[in-house]
Coordinates of C-alpha atoms and ligand atoms in Angstrom, one line a residue:
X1 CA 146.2 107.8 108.4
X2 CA 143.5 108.4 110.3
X3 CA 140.3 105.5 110.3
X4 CA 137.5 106.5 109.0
X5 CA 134.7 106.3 111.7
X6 CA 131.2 105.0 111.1
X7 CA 128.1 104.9 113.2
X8 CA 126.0 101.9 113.3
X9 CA 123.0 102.9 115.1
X10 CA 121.7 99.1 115.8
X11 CA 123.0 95.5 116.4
X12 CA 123.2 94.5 112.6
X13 CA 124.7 90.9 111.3
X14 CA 128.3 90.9 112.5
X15 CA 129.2 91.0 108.8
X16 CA 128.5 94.7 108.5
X17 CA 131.3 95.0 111.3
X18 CA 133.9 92.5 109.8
X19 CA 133.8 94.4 106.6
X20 CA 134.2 97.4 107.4
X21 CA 136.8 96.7 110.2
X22 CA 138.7 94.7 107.8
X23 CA 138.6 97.7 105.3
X24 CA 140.8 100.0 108.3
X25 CA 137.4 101.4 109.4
X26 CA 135.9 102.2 112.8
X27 CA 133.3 101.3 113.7
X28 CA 131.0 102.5 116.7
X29 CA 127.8 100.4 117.0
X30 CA 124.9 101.1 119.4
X31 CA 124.7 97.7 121.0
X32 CA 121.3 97.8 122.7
X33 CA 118.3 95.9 121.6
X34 CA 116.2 99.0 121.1
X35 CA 116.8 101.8 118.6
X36 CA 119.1 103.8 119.4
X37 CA 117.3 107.4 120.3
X38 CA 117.4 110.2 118.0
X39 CA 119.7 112.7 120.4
X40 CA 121.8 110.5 121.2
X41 CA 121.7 109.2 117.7
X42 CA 122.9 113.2 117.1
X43 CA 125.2 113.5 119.4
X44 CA 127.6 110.1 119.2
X45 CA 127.3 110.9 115.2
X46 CA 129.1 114.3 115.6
X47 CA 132.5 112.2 115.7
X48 CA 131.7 110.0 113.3
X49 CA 132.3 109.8 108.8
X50 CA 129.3 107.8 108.4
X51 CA 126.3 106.3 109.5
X52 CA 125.1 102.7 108.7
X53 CA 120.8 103.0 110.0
X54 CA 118.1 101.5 109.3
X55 CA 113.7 102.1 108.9
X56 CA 113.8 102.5 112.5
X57 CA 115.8 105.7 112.6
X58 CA 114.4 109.1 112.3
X59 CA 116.9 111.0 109.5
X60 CA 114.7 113.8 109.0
X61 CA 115.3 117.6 107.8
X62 CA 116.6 118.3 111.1
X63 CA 118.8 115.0 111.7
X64 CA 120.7 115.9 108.6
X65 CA 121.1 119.3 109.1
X66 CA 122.8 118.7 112.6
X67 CA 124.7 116.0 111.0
X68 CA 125.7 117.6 107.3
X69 CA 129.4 116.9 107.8
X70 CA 128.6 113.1 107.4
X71 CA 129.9 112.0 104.1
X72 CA 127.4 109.1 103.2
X73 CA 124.7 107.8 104.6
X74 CA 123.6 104.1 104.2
X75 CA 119.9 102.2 105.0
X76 CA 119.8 99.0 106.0
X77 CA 116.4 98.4 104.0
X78 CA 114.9 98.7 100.5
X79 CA 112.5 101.1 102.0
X80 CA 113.4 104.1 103.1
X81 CA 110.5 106.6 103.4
X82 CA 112.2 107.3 107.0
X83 CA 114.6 109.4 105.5
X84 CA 114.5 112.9 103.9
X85 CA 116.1 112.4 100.8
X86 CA 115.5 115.8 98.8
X87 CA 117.4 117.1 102.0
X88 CA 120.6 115.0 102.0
X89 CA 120.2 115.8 98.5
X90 CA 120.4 119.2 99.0
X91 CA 123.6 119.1 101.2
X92 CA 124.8 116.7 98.9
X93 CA 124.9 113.7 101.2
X94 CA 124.8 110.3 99.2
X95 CA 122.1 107.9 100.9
X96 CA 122.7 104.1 100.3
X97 CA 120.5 101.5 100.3
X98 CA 119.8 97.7 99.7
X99 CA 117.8 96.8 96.8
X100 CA 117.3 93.4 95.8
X101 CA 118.4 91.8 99.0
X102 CA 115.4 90.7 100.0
X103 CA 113.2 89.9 97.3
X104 CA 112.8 86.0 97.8
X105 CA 112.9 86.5 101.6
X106 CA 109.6 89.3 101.4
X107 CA 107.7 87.6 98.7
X108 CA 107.9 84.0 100.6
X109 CA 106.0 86.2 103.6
X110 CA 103.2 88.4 101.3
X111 CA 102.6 84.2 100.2
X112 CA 102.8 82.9 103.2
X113 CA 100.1 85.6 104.9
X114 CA 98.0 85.2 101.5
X115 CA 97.8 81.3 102.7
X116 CA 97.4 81.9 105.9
X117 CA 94.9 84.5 105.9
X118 CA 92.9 82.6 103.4
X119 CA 92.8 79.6 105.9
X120 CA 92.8 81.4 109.2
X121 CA 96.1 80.0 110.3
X122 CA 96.9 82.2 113.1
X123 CA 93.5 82.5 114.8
X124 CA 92.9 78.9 114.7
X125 CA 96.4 77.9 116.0
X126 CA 95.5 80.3 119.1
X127 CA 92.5 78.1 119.5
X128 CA 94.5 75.6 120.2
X129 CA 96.6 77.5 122.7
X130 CA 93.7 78.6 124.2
X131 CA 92.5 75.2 124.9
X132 CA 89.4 75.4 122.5
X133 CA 90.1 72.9 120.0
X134 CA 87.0 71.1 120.4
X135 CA 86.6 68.1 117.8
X136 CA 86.9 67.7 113.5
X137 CA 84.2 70.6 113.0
X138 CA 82.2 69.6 109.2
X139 CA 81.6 73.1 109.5
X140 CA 83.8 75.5 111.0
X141 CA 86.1 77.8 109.9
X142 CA 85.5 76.9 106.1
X143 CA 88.3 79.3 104.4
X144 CA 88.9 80.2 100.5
X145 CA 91.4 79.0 98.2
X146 CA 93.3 80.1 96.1
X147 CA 93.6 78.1 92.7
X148 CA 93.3 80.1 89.2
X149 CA 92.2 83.5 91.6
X150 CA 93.0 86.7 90.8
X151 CA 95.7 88.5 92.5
X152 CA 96.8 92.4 92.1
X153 CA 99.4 93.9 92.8
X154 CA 100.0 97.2 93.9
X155 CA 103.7 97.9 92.9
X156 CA 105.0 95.3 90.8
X157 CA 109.2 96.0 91.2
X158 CA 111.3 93.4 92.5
X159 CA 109.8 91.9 95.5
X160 CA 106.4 92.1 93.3
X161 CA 107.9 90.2 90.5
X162 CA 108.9 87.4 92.9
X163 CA 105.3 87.2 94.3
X164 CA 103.5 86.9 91.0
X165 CA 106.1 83.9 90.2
X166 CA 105.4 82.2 93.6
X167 CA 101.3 82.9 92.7
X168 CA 101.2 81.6 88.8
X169 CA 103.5 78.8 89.6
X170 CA 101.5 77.2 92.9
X171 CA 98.0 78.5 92.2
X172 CA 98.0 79.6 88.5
X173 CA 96.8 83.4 89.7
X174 CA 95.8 85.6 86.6
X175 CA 98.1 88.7 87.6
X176 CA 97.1 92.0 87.3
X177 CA 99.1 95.3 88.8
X178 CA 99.0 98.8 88.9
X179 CA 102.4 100.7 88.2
X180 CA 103.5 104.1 86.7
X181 CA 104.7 102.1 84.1
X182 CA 104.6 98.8 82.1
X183 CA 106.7 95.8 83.2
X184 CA 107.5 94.1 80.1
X185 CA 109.2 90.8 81.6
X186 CA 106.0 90.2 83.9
X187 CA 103.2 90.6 81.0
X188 CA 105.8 88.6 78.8
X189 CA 106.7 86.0 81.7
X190 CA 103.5 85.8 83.7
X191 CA 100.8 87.4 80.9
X192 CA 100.3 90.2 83.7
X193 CA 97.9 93.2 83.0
X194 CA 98.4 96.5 84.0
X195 CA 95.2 97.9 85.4
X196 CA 94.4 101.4 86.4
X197 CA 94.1 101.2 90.3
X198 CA 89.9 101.4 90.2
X199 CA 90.2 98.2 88.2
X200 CA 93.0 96.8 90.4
X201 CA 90.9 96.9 93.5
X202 CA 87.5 95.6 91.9
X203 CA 88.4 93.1 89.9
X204 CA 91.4 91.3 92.2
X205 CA 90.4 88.0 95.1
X206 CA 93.8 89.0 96.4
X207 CA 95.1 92.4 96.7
X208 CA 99.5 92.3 97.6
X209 CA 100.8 95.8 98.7
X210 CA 104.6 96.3 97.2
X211 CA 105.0 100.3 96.1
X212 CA 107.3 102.3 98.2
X213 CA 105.5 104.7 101.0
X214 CA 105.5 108.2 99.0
X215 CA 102.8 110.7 99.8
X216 CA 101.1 109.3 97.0
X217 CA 100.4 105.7 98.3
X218 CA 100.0 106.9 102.2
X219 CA 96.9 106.2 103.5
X220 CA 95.4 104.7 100.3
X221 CA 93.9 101.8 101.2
X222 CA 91.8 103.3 103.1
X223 CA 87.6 103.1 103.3
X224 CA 86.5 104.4 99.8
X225 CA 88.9 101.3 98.5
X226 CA 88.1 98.7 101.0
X227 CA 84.0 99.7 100.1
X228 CA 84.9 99.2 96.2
X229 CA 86.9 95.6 96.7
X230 CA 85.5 92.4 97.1
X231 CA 84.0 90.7 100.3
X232 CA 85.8 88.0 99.4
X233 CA 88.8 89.5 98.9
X234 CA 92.7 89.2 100.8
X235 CA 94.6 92.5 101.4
X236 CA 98.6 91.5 101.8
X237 CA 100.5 94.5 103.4
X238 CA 104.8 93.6 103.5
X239 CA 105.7 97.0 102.4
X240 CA 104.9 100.1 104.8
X241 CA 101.9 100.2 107.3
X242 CA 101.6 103.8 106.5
X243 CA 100.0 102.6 103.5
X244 CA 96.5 101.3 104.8
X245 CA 94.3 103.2 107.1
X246 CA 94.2 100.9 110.1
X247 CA 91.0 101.9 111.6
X248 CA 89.2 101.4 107.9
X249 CA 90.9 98.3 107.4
X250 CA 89.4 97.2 111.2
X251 CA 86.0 98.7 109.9
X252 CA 86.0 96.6 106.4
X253 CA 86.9 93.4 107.9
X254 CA 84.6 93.4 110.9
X255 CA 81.4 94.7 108.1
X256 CA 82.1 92.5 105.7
X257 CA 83.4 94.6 102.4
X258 CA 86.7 92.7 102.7
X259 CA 87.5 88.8 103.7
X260 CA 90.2 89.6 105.7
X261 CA 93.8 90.9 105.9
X262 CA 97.3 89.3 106.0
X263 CA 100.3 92.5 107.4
X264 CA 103.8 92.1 107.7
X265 CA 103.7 95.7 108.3
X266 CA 101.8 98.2 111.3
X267 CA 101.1 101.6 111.7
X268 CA 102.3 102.2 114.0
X269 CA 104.8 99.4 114.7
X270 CA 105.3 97.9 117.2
X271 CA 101.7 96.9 116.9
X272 CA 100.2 97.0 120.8
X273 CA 99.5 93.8 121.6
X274 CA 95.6 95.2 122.4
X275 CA 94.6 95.4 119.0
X276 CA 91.9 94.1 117.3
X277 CA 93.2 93.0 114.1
X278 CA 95.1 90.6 116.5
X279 CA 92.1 88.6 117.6
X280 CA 90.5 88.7 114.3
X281 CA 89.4 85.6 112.8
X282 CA 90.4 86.4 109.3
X283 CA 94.0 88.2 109.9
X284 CA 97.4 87.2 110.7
X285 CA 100.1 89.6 111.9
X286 CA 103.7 89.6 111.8
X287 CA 106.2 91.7 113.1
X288 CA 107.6 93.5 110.4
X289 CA 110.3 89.9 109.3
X290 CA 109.9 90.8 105.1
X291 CA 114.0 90.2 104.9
X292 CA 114.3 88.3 108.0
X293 CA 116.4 85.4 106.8
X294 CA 120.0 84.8 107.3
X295 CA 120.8 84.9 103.5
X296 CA 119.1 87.9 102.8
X297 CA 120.0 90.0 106.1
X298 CA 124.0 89.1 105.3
X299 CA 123.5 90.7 101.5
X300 CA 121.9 93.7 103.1
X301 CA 125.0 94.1 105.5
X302 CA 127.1 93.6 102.6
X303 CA 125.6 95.9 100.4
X304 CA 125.7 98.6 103.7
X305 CA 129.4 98.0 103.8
X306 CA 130.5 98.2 100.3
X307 CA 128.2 101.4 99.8
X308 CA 130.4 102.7 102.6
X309 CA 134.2 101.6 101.5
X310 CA 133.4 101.9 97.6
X311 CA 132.3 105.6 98.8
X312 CA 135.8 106.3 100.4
X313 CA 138.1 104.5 97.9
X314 CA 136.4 104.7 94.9
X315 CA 134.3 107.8 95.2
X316 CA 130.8 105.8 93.9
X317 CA 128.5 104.3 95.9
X318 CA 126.8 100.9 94.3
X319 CA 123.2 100.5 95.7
X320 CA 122.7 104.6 95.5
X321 CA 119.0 106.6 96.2
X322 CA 120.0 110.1 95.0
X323 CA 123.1 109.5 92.7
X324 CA 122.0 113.4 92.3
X325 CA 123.7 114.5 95.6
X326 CA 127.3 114.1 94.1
Ligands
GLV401 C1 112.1 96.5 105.0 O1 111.0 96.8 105.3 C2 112.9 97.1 104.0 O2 112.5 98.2 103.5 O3 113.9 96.6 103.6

Protein backbone atom coordinates (compact mmCIF):
# COMPACT_ATOMS: atom_id res chain seq x y z
CA UNK A 1 0.00 0.00 0.00
CA UNK A 2 0.99 3.08 -0.66
CA UNK A 3 1.87 5.63 2.73
CA UNK A 4 -0.13 8.21 3.13
CA UNK A 5 2.08 11.50 2.96
CA UNK A 6 1.66 14.44 5.23
CA UNK A 7 3.15 17.87 5.24
CA UNK A 8 4.28 19.46 8.44
CA UNK A 9 4.98 22.88 7.63
CA UNK A 10 7.11 23.60 11.03
CA UNK A 11 9.41 21.79 13.65
CA UNK A 12 6.50 20.65 15.94
CA UNK A 13 7.10 18.24 19.23
CA UNK A 14 8.72 15.04 17.87
CA UNK A 15 5.41 13.39 19.04
CA UNK A 16 3.49 14.59 16.06
CA UNK A 17 6.17 12.69 13.94
CA UNK A 18 6.29 9.39 16.10
CA UNK A 19 2.59 9.11 15.71
CA UNK A 20 2.02 9.40 12.60
CA UNK A 21 5.13 7.43 11.46
CA UNK A 22 4.14 4.74 13.68
CA UNK A 23 0.60 4.78 12.06
CA UNK A 24 2.55 3.79 8.32
CA UNK A 25 2.55 7.47 7.50
CA UNK A 26 4.93 9.82 5.83
CA UNK A 27 5.83 12.43 6.97
CA UNK A 28 7.64 15.54 5.32
CA UNK A 29 8.44 18.22 7.83
CA UNK A 30 9.89 21.65 7.05
CA UNK A 31 12.83 21.66 9.45
CA UNK A 32 13.77 25.28 9.56
CA UNK A 33 13.28 27.66 12.43
CA UNK A 34 11.12 30.05 10.44
CA UNK A 35 7.83 29.44 8.84
CA UNK A 36 7.96 27.77 6.08
CA UNK A 37 6.93 30.29 3.03
CA UNK A 38 3.72 30.19 1.51
CA UNK A 39 5.02 28.97 -2.27
CA UNK A 40 6.93 26.71 -1.16
CA UNK A 41 4.39 25.79 1.32
CA UNK A 42 2.24 25.28 -2.23
CA UNK A 43 4.54 23.58 -3.97
CA UNK A 44 6.09 20.63 -1.51
CA UNK A 45 2.20 20.20 -0.56
CA UNK A 46 1.32 19.16 -4.22
CA UNK A 47 2.77 15.56 -3.28
CA UNK A 48 1.42 15.39 -0.14
CA UNK A 49 -2.40 13.79 1.59
CA UNK A 50 -2.22 16.21 4.37
CA UNK A 51 -1.02 19.04 6.02
CA UNK A 52 -0.36 19.35 9.78
CA UNK A 53 0.16 23.81 10.16
CA UNK A 54 -0.19 26.01 12.38
CA UNK A 55 -1.41 30.18 13.17
CA UNK A 56 1.68 31.00 11.38
CA UNK A 57 0.63 29.70 8.02
CA UNK A 58 -1.32 31.51 5.47
CA UNK A 59 -4.26 28.83 4.29
CA UNK A 60 -6.30 31.39 2.57
CA UNK A 61 -8.92 31.16 -0.47
CA UNK A 62 -6.09 30.81 -2.73
CA UNK A 63 -3.85 28.25 -0.63
CA UNK A 64 -6.74 25.90 -0.67
CA UNK A 65 -7.76 26.20 -4.01
CA UNK A 66 -4.18 25.31 -5.22
CA UNK A 67 -4.17 22.61 -2.74
CA UNK A 68 -7.97 21.11 -2.92
CA UNK A 69 -6.74 17.57 -3.45
CA UNK A 70 -5.56 17.51 0.24
CA UNK A 71 -7.81 15.39 2.20
CA UNK A 72 -7.67 17.01 5.68
CA UNK A 73 -6.25 19.73 7.07
CA UNK A 74 -5.13 20.03 10.73
CA UNK A 75 -4.03 23.39 13.04
CA UNK A 76 -1.81 23.13 15.48
CA UNK A 77 -3.75 25.84 17.70
CA UNK A 78 -7.17 26.54 19.18
CA UNK A 79 -7.19 29.62 17.06
CA UNK A 80 -7.42 29.50 13.74
CA UNK A 81 -8.59 32.87 12.24
CA UNK A 82 -5.49 32.11 9.74
CA UNK A 83 -7.49 29.83 7.87
CA UNK A 84 -10.42 30.21 5.43
CA UNK A 85 -12.73 27.86 6.72
CA UNK A 86 -16.10 28.62 4.69
CA UNK A 87 -13.55 27.73 1.70
CA UNK A 88 -12.24 24.29 2.78
CA UNK A 89 -15.79 24.09 3.52
CA UNK A 90 -16.78 24.53 0.30
CA UNK A 91 -14.34 21.99 -1.30
CA UNK A 92 -15.18 19.89 1.36
CA UNK A 93 -11.79 19.75 3.14
CA UNK A 94 -12.15 18.85 6.98
CA UNK A 95 -9.95 21.35 9.03
CA UNK A 96 -8.73 19.97 12.51
CA UNK A 97 -7.85 21.65 15.42
CA UNK A 98 -6.82 21.51 19.09
CA UNK A 99 -9.29 22.54 21.56
CA UNK A 100 -8.78 22.23 25.09
CA UNK A 101 -5.04 21.57 24.98
CA UNK A 102 -4.11 24.48 26.30
CA UNK A 103 -6.46 25.88 28.64
CA UNK A 104 -4.32 25.70 32.05
CA UNK A 105 -1.10 26.57 30.03
CA UNK A 106 -2.95 30.13 28.49
CA UNK A 107 -4.88 31.10 31.53
CA UNK A 108 -1.57 30.63 33.91
CA UNK A 109 -0.08 33.54 31.31
CA UNK A 110 -3.54 36.06 30.96
CA UNK A 111 -2.67 35.67 35.26
CA UNK A 112 0.53 35.97 35.17
CA UNK A 113 0.54 39.35 32.76
CA UNK A 114 -2.58 40.50 35.09
CA UNK A 115 0.14 40.32 38.07
CA UNK A 116 2.68 41.57 36.39
CA UNK A 117 1.19 44.36 34.75
CA UNK A 118 -0.39 45.39 37.90
CA UNK A 119 3.09 45.51 39.62
CA UNK A 120 5.21 46.59 36.66
CA UNK A 121 7.27 43.39 36.67
CA UNK A 122 8.90 43.67 33.35
CA UNK A 123 9.80 47.40 33.36
CA UNK A 124 11.23 47.34 36.74
CA UNK A 125 13.24 44.05 36.14
CA UNK A 126 14.87 46.05 33.02
CA UNK A 127 15.82 48.67 35.64
CA UNK A 128 17.79 46.44 36.99
CA UNK A 129 19.41 45.38 33.86
CA UNK A 130 19.94 48.68 32.95
CA UNK A 131 21.92 49.40 36.06
CA UNK A 132 19.23 51.81 37.65
CA UNK A 133 18.16 50.10 40.61
CA UNK A 134 18.95 52.94 42.81
CA UNK A 135 17.92 52.13 46.61
CA UNK A 136 14.31 50.78 48.59
CA UNK A 137 12.26 53.82 46.96
CA UNK A 138 8.97 54.68 49.86
CA UNK A 139 7.69 55.89 46.82
CA UNK A 140 8.25 54.61 43.52
CA UNK A 141 6.54 52.54 41.35
CA UNK A 142 3.51 52.10 43.82
CA UNK A 143 1.27 49.48 41.59
CA UNK A 144 -2.51 48.11 42.26
CA UNK A 145 -3.68 44.95 43.56
CA UNK A 146 -5.81 42.89 42.93
CA UNK A 147 -7.84 41.50 45.94
CA UNK A 148 -11.95 41.28 45.64
CA UNK A 149 -11.44 43.57 41.94
CA UNK A 150 -13.40 43.12 39.28
CA UNK A 151 -12.34 41.29 36.34
CA UNK A 152 -14.27 40.87 32.70
CA UNK A 153 -13.92 38.75 30.47
CA UNK A 154 -14.37 39.04 26.99
CA UNK A 155 -15.03 35.40 25.79
CA UNK A 156 -15.66 33.15 28.55
CA UNK A 157 -15.03 29.35 26.73
CA UNK A 158 -12.50 27.21 27.97
CA UNK A 159 -9.34 29.09 28.50
CA UNK A 160 -11.81 31.89 30.09
CA UNK A 161 -13.27 29.46 32.50
CA UNK A 162 -9.80 28.49 33.70
CA UNK A 163 -8.94 32.25 34.22
CA UNK A 164 -11.97 33.14 36.31
CA UNK A 165 -11.03 29.99 38.54
CA UNK A 166 -7.33 31.18 38.87
CA UNK A 167 -9.01 34.99 39.78
CA UNK A 168 -11.93 33.93 42.41
CA UNK A 169 -9.69 31.38 44.01
CA UNK A 170 -6.26 33.81 44.56
CA UNK A 171 -7.95 37.18 44.70
CA UNK A 172 -11.71 36.57 45.19
CA UNK A 173 -12.48 38.64 41.67
CA UNK A 174 -16.28 39.36 41.17
CA UNK A 175 -16.52 37.88 37.45
CA UNK A 176 -18.37 39.39 34.91
CA UNK A 177 -18.15 38.42 30.84
CA UNK A 178 -19.61 39.11 27.81
CA UNK A 179 -20.65 36.08 25.54
CA UNK A 180 -23.29 35.31 22.83
CA UNK A 181 -24.63 33.19 25.36
CA UNK A 182 -24.99 32.20 29.03
CA UNK A 183 -22.34 29.90 30.70
CA UNK A 184 -24.32 28.19 33.21
CA UNK A 185 -21.31 26.27 35.15
CA UNK A 186 -19.38 29.78 35.59
CA UNK A 187 -22.52 31.81 37.06
CA UNK A 188 -23.26 28.47 39.07
CA UNK A 189 -19.38 27.82 39.95
CA UNK A 190 -17.92 31.37 40.18
CA UNK A 191 -21.52 33.50 40.57
CA UNK A 192 -20.29 35.12 37.09
CA UNK A 193 -22.61 37.81 35.37
CA UNK A 194 -23.11 38.16 31.93
CA UNK A 195 -22.85 41.79 30.91
CA UNK A 196 -23.61 43.40 27.64
CA UNK A 197 -20.05 44.60 26.43
CA UNK A 198 -20.85 48.63 27.32
CA UNK A 199 -21.14 47.27 30.83
CA UNK A 200 -18.17 44.87 30.56
CA UNK A 201 -15.73 47.61 29.73
CA UNK A 202 -17.06 50.26 32.40
CA UNK A 203 -17.62 48.45 35.21
CA UNK A 204 -14.43 45.81 35.11
CA UNK A 205 -10.53 46.86 37.05
CA UNK A 206 -9.35 44.07 34.79
CA UNK A 207 -10.39 43.51 31.40
CA UNK A 208 -8.95 39.46 29.91
CA UNK A 209 -9.36 39.10 26.11
CA UNK A 210 -10.45 35.22 25.26
CA UNK A 211 -13.08 35.33 22.10
CA UNK A 212 -11.84 33.97 18.89
CA UNK A 213 -10.62 36.75 16.12
CA UNK A 214 -13.88 36.85 13.79
CA UNK A 215 -14.66 40.14 12.01
CA UNK A 216 -16.76 40.85 14.80
CA UNK A 217 -14.09 41.14 17.67
CA UNK A 218 -11.21 42.66 15.13
CA UNK A 219 -10.15 45.82 16.10
CA UNK A 220 -12.58 46.17 19.04
CA UNK A 221 -10.69 47.40 21.58
CA UNK A 222 -9.88 50.10 20.11
CA UNK A 223 -10.18 54.12 21.24
CA UNK A 224 -14.03 54.56 21.77
CA UNK A 225 -13.55 51.46 24.40
CA UNK A 226 -10.21 52.34 25.91
CA UNK A 227 -12.03 56.21 26.50
CA UNK A 228 -15.17 54.38 28.25
CA UNK A 229 -12.87 51.88 30.66
CA UNK A 230 -11.32 52.81 33.67
CA UNK A 231 -7.93 54.68 34.32
CA UNK A 232 -7.29 52.22 36.58
CA UNK A 233 -7.98 49.48 34.66
CA UNK A 234 -5.63 46.18 33.18
CA UNK A 235 -6.28 45.09 29.56
CA UNK A 236 -5.03 41.14 29.20
CA UNK A 237 -4.69 40.27 25.50
CA UNK A 238 -3.57 35.99 25.12
CA UNK A 239 -5.95 35.45 22.28
CA UNK A 240 -5.28 37.39 18.82
CA UNK A 241 -3.54 40.75 18.53
CA UNK A 242 -5.82 41.54 15.71
CA UNK A 243 -8.23 42.15 18.40
CA UNK A 244 -6.88 45.62 19.92
CA UNK A 245 -6.00 48.59 17.89
CA UNK A 246 -2.34 48.95 18.86
CA UNK A 247 -1.81 52.47 18.15
CA UNK A 248 -5.19 53.31 20.54
CA UNK A 249 -3.99 51.04 23.01
CA UNK A 250 -0.36 53.09 22.84
CA UNK A 251 -2.58 56.34 22.89
CA UNK A 252 -4.76 55.16 26.15
CA UNK A 253 -1.93 54.06 28.16
CA UNK A 254 0.45 57.01 27.58
CA UNK A 255 -3.03 59.61 28.30
CA UNK A 256 -4.11 58.06 31.05
CA UNK A 257 -7.87 56.42 30.20
CA UNK A 258 -6.29 52.91 30.93
CA UNK A 259 -3.59 51.73 33.78
CA UNK A 260 -1.80 49.71 31.52
CA UNK A 261 -1.73 46.53 29.39
CA UNK A 262 -0.51 42.95 29.84
CA UNK A 263 -0.20 41.00 25.70
CA UNK A 264 0.71 37.60 25.03
CA UNK A 265 -0.41 38.50 21.69
CA UNK A 266 0.92 41.41 18.75
CA UNK A 267 -0.30 42.88 15.73
CA UNK A 268 1.62 42.35 13.98
CA UNK A 269 3.76 39.53 15.53
CA UNK A 270 6.78 39.40 15.75
CA UNK A 271 6.47 42.65 17.71
CA UNK A 272 9.69 44.92 16.40
CA UNK A 273 11.72 45.26 19.10
CA UNK A 274 11.36 49.39 18.62
CA UNK A 275 8.04 49.60 19.97
CA UNK A 276 6.77 51.60 22.49
CA UNK A 277 4.53 49.39 24.43
CA UNK A 278 8.03 47.69 25.13
CA UNK A 279 9.47 50.49 27.22
CA UNK A 280 6.25 51.25 28.88
CA UNK A 281 6.13 51.44 32.52
CA UNK A 282 2.86 49.77 32.86
CA UNK A 283 3.05 46.85 30.17
CA UNK A 284 4.60 43.61 29.79
CA UNK A 285 5.02 41.71 26.50
CA UNK A 286 5.35 38.21 25.63
CA UNK A 287 5.94 36.50 22.62
CA UNK A 288 2.94 34.84 21.77
CA UNK A 289 3.84 31.43 24.65
CA UNK A 290 -0.29 30.93 25.64
CA UNK A 291 0.36 26.87 25.18
CA UNK A 292 4.01 26.99 25.56
CA UNK A 293 4.42 24.16 28.03
CA UNK A 294 5.58 20.73 27.41
CA UNK A 295 2.35 19.16 28.67
CA UNK A 296 0.12 21.08 26.69
CA UNK A 297 2.28 21.34 23.36
CA UNK A 298 2.46 17.27 23.38
CA UNK A 299 -1.71 17.10 23.63
CA UNK A 300 -1.74 19.53 20.75
CA UNK A 301 0.57 17.22 18.64
CA UNK A 302 -1.49 14.45 19.72
CA UNK A 303 -4.70 15.78 18.92
CA UNK A 304 -2.88 16.95 15.21
CA UNK A 305 -2.03 13.24 14.78
CA UNK A 306 -5.13 11.50 15.68
CA UNK A 307 -7.22 14.09 13.68
CA UNK A 308 -5.07 12.86 10.81
CA UNK A 309 -5.06 8.81 11.33
CA UNK A 310 -8.73 8.79 12.71
CA UNK A 311 -9.48 10.71 9.32
CA UNK A 312 -7.84 7.84 7.07
CA UNK A 313 -9.03 4.79 9.13
CA UNK A 314 -11.98 5.77 10.54
CA UNK A 315 -13.39 8.39 8.29
CA UNK A 316 -14.06 11.08 11.39
CA UNK A 317 -11.94 13.49 12.59
CA UNK A 318 -12.06 14.11 16.66
CA UNK A 319 -11.16 17.82 17.34
CA UNK A 320 -13.18 18.98 13.95
CA UNK A 321 -13.94 23.01 12.86
CA UNK A 322 -16.37 22.44 9.98
CA UNK A 323 -17.84 18.78 10.61
CA UNK A 324 -20.00 20.43 7.66
CA UNK A 325 -17.26 19.76 4.94
CA UNK A 326 -18.02 15.91 4.96
C1 LIG B 1 -2.57 29.83 20.10
O1 LIG B 1 -2.60 31.01 20.01
C2 LIG B 1 -3.64 28.98 19.73
O2 LIG B 1 -4.59 29.43 19.07
O3 LIG B 1 -3.59 27.80 20.08
Amino acid sequence: MIKKKVLLTRIFPKLATQLLEDAGYEVIAWDQEQPMPYDEMIKVAQSCNALFCTLTDKIDVAFLNRCSHLNIITQFAVGYDNIAIAEATKLGIPIGYAPNAMNEATADIAFGLMIATARKMFFMNQKIKNGQWGSFDPVGHLGLELKGKKLGILGLGRIGMVMAKRCKGAYDMEILYHNRSSNEKAEKEFGAKRVDFDTLIAKSDVISVHCALTPETRGIFNKSVFDRMKSTALFINTARGGIHNEGDLIHAIQNGDIWGAGLDVTNPEPMKPDNPLLTMENVCVLPHIGSATITARNEMARMGATNIISFYEEGKVPYIVNPEAF
